[in-house]
XYZ file of C-alpha atoms in Angstrom:
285
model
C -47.428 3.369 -34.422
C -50.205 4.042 -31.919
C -51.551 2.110 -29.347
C -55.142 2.124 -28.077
C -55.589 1.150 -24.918
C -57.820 -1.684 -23.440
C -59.653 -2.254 -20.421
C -59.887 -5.829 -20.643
C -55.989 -5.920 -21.378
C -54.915 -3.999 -18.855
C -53.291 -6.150 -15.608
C -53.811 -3.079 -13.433
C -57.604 -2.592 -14.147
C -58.507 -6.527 -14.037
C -57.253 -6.699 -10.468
C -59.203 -3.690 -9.223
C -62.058 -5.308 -10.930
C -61.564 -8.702 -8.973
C -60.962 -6.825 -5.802
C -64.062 -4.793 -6.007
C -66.101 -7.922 -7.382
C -64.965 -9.981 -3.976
C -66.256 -7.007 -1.656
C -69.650 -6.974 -3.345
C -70.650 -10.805 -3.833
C -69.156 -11.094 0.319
C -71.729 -7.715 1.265
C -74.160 -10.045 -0.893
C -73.171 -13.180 1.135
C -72.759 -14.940 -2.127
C -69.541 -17.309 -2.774
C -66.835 -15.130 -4.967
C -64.795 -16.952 -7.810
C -63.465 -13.830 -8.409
C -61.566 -14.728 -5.126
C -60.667 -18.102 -6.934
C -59.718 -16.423 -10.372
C -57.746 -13.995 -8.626
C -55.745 -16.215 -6.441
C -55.188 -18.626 -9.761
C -53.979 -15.812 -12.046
C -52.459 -13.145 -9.305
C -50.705 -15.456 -7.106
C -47.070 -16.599 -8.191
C -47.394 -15.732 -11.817
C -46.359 -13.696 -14.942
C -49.347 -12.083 -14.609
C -48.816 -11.224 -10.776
C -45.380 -9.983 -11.566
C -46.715 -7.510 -14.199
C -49.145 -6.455 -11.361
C -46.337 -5.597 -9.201
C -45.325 -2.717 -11.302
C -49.157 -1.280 -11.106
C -49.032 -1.400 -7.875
C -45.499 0.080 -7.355
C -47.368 2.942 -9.355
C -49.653 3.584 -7.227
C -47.883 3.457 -4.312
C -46.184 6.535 -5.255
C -47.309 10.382 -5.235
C -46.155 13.573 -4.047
C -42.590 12.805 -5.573
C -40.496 15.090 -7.224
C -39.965 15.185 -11.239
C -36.653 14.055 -10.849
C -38.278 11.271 -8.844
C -41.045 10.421 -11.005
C -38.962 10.431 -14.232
C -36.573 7.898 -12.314
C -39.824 5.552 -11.226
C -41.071 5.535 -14.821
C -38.015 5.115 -16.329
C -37.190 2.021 -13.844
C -40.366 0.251 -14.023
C -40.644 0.162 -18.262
C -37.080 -1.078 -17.338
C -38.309 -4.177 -15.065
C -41.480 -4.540 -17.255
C -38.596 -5.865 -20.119
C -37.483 -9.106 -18.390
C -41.182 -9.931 -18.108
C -42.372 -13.009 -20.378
C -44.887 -11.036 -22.761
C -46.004 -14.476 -24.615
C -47.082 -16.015 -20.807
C -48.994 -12.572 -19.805
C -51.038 -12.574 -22.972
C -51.889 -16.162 -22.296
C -53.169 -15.935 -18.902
C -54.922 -12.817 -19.698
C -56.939 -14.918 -22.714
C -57.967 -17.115 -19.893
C -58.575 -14.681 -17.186
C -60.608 -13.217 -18.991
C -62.741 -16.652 -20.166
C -62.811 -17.611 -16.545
C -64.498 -13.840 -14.925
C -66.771 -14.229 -18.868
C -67.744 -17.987 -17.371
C -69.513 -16.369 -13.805
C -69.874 -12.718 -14.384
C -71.655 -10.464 -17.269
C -68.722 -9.040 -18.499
C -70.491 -5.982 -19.430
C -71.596 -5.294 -16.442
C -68.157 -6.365 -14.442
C -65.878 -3.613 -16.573
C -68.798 -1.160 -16.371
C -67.356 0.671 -13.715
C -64.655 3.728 -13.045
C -61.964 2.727 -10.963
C -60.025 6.249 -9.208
C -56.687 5.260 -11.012
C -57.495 4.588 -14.395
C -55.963 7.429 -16.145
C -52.340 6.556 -14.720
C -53.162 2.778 -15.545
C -54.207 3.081 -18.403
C -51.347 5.609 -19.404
C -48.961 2.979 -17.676
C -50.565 0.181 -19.943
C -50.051 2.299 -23.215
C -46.137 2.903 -22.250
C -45.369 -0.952 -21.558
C -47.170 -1.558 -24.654
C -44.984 1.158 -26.777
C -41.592 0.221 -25.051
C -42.279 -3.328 -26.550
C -43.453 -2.675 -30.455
C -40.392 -3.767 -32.377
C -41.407 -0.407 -34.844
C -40.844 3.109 -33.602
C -43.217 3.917 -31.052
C -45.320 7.015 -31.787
C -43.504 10.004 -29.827
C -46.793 11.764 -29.168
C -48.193 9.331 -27.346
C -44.837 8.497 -25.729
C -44.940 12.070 -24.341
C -48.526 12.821 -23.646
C -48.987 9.076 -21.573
C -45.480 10.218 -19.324
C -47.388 13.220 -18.695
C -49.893 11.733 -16.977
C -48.260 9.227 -15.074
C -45.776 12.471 -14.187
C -48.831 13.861 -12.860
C -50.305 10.906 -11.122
C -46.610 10.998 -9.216
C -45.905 14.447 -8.482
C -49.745 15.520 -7.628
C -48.372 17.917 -4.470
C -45.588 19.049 -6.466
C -47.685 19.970 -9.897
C -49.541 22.436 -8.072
C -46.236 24.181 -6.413
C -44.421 24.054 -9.202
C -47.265 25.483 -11.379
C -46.420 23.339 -14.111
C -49.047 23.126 -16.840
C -51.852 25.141 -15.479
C -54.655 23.601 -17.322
C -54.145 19.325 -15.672
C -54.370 21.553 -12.261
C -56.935 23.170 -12.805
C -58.885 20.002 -13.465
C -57.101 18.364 -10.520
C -58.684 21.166 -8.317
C -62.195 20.240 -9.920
C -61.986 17.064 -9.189
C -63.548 15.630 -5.809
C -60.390 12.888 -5.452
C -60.552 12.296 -1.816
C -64.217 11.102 -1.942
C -63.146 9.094 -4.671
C -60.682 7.204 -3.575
C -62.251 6.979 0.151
C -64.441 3.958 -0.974
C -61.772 2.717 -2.705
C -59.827 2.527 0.467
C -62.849 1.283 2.381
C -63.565 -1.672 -0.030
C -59.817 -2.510 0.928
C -60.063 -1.916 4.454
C -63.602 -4.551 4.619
C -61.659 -6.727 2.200
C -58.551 -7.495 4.519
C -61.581 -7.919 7.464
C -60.755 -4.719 9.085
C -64.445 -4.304 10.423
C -65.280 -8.131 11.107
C -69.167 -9.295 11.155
C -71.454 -6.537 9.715
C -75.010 -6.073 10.484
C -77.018 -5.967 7.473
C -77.821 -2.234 8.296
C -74.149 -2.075 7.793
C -73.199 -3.870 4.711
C -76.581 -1.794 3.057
C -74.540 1.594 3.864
C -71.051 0.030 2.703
C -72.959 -1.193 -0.561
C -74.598 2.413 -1.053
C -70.710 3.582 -0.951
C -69.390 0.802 -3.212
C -72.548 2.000 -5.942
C -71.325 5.634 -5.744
C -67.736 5.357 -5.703
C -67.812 7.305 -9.211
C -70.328 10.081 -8.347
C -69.448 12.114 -5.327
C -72.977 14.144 -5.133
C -74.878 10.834 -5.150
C -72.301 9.600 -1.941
C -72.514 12.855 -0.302
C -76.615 12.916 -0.719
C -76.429 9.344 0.913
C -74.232 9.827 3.383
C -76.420 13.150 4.818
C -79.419 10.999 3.837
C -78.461 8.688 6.328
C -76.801 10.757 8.982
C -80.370 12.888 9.194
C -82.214 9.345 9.301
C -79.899 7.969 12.358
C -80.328 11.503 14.277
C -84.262 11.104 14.110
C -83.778 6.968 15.438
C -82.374 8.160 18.332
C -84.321 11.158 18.823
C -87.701 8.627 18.728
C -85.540 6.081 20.778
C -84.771 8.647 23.434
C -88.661 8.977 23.457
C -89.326 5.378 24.337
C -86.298 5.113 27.035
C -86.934 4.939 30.527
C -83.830 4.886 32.285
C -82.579 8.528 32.469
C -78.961 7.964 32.724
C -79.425 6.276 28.599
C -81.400 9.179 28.080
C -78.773 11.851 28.746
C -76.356 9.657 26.620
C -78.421 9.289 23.390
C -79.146 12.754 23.841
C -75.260 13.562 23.542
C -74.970 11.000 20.617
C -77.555 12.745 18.358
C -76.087 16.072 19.324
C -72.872 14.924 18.170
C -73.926 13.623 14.843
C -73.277 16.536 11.686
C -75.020 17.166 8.797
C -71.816 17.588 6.435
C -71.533 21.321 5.047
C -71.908 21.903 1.399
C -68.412 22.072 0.918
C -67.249 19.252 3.235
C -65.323 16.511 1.822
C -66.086 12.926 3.168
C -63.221 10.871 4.916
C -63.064 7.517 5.949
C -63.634 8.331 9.523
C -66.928 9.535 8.663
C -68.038 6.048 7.497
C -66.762 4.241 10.223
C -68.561 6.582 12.558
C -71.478 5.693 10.575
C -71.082 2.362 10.651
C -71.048 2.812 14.662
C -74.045 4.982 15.166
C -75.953 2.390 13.439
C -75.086 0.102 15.254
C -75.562 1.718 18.138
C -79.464 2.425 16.967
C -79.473 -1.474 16.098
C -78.041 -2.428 20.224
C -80.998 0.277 21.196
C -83.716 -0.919 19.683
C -83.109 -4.495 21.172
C -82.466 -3.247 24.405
C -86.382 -1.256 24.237
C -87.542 -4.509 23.097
């Protein structure tokens, strides 16, 4: 029997929803209930337990097949003592809760960086549990890509199946997954109080988190716009000893080569330089 997968079933993909809802309505300075709903259905339930295994998931990469085989095999294992009955139950009203304060068009309308291996992982919990015989195809091709998800640095070594590489080499992962990581980082208050220069940039990364020309456009966009605000700063300071040092900061801030790949250091540093413009501009009144 197949299996098709949903987005609005799928535990893994609801929280990275929530999570990415929270960092946009607190960069809009507007009250979340996706911080409520979240809490309420994540937080010492069925539904939080299920989670778990996600996010044991995507913990772990770089493993070896041996390894990854063992990982599947044990969370499908764990995912058995689970109450099914309870999980689709709070799911029903999860989802009536985000449908009650969110368009829920517009709230799944977005690509999160691990959906394949979620939604693979969804599709083989949701096989290992049909009381008929599970269709073997899908059995096989969903393993594969959790396999892959698990053993990315080993795939490539290894040169097993040539043609999930190749698209793995296509693929522009680490700029991907950098806003992920810096929605995270802002959501656990890592950066504090942010300007509203700030929160504009972090916003711009949030928007393009699924299109890495459109981030790496912005991101040299801005970098060229913050080297010319200093440059016409430096024009309007007096004191010499400032002068010298804005002069140093411009000269240190790159335009990002074609081929560069964005890391989260480079947003932080942008983060700083415009604040730095911001602390400038007061201080020249």
């Amino acid at each position: 029997m197949q299996v098709k997968h949903s987005k609005y079933k799928n535990t893994g993909i609801l929280f990275e929803l929530l999570v990415r809802q929270i960092t946009t309505d607190t960069l809009e300075n507007k009250i979340s209930p996706a911080k409520d709903i979240l809490q309420k259905y994540f937080v010492k339930s069925e539904l939080g337990r299920e989670y778990k295994l996600y996010e044991s998931l995507l913990k772990r990469t770089s493993l070896t097949e041996a390894k990854a085989s063992i990982t599947i095999s044990t969370l499908i294992e764990s995912s058995k003592s689970l109450n099914r009955g309870a999980i689709k139950r709070q799911k029903d009203n999860l989802i009536n809760e985000i449908k009650k304060h969110y368009d829920l068009t517009h709230f799944f309308n977005h690509k999160l960086p691990n959906y394949k291996p979620f939604a693979a992982f969804y599709t083989l919990l949701e096989l290992n549990t049909q009381t008929n015989s599970p269709n073997p195809e899908q059995l096989i091709q969903n393993k594969i890509t959790i396999l892959e998800h698990l053993t990315v640095a080993s795939i490539k070594e290894s040169k097993i199946r040539d043609e999930v590489m190749d698209e793995v080499n296509k693929s522009d992962k680490d700029t991907k997954l950098l806003t992920y990581k810096i929605l995270m980082e802002k959501f656990n208050g890592k950066y504090g109080d942010l300007a509203i220069k700030q929160k504009l940039i972090l916003k711009e990364y949030i928007n393009a988190i699924d299109n890495a020309p459109r981030l790496k456009e912005f991101y040299t966009n801005k970098v060229n716009e913050i080297k010319k605000e200093l440059i016409d700063l430096n024009k309007n300071t007096k004191n010499e000893v400032t002068k010298i040092k804005i002069a140093e900061v411009a000269s240190l801030i790159k335009v990002p080569s074609k081929n560069y790949k964005l890391k989260d250091k480079d947003l932080v540093d942008l983060l700083q330089y415009c604040d730095l413009v911001d602390e400038l501009e007061v201080a020249n009144g």
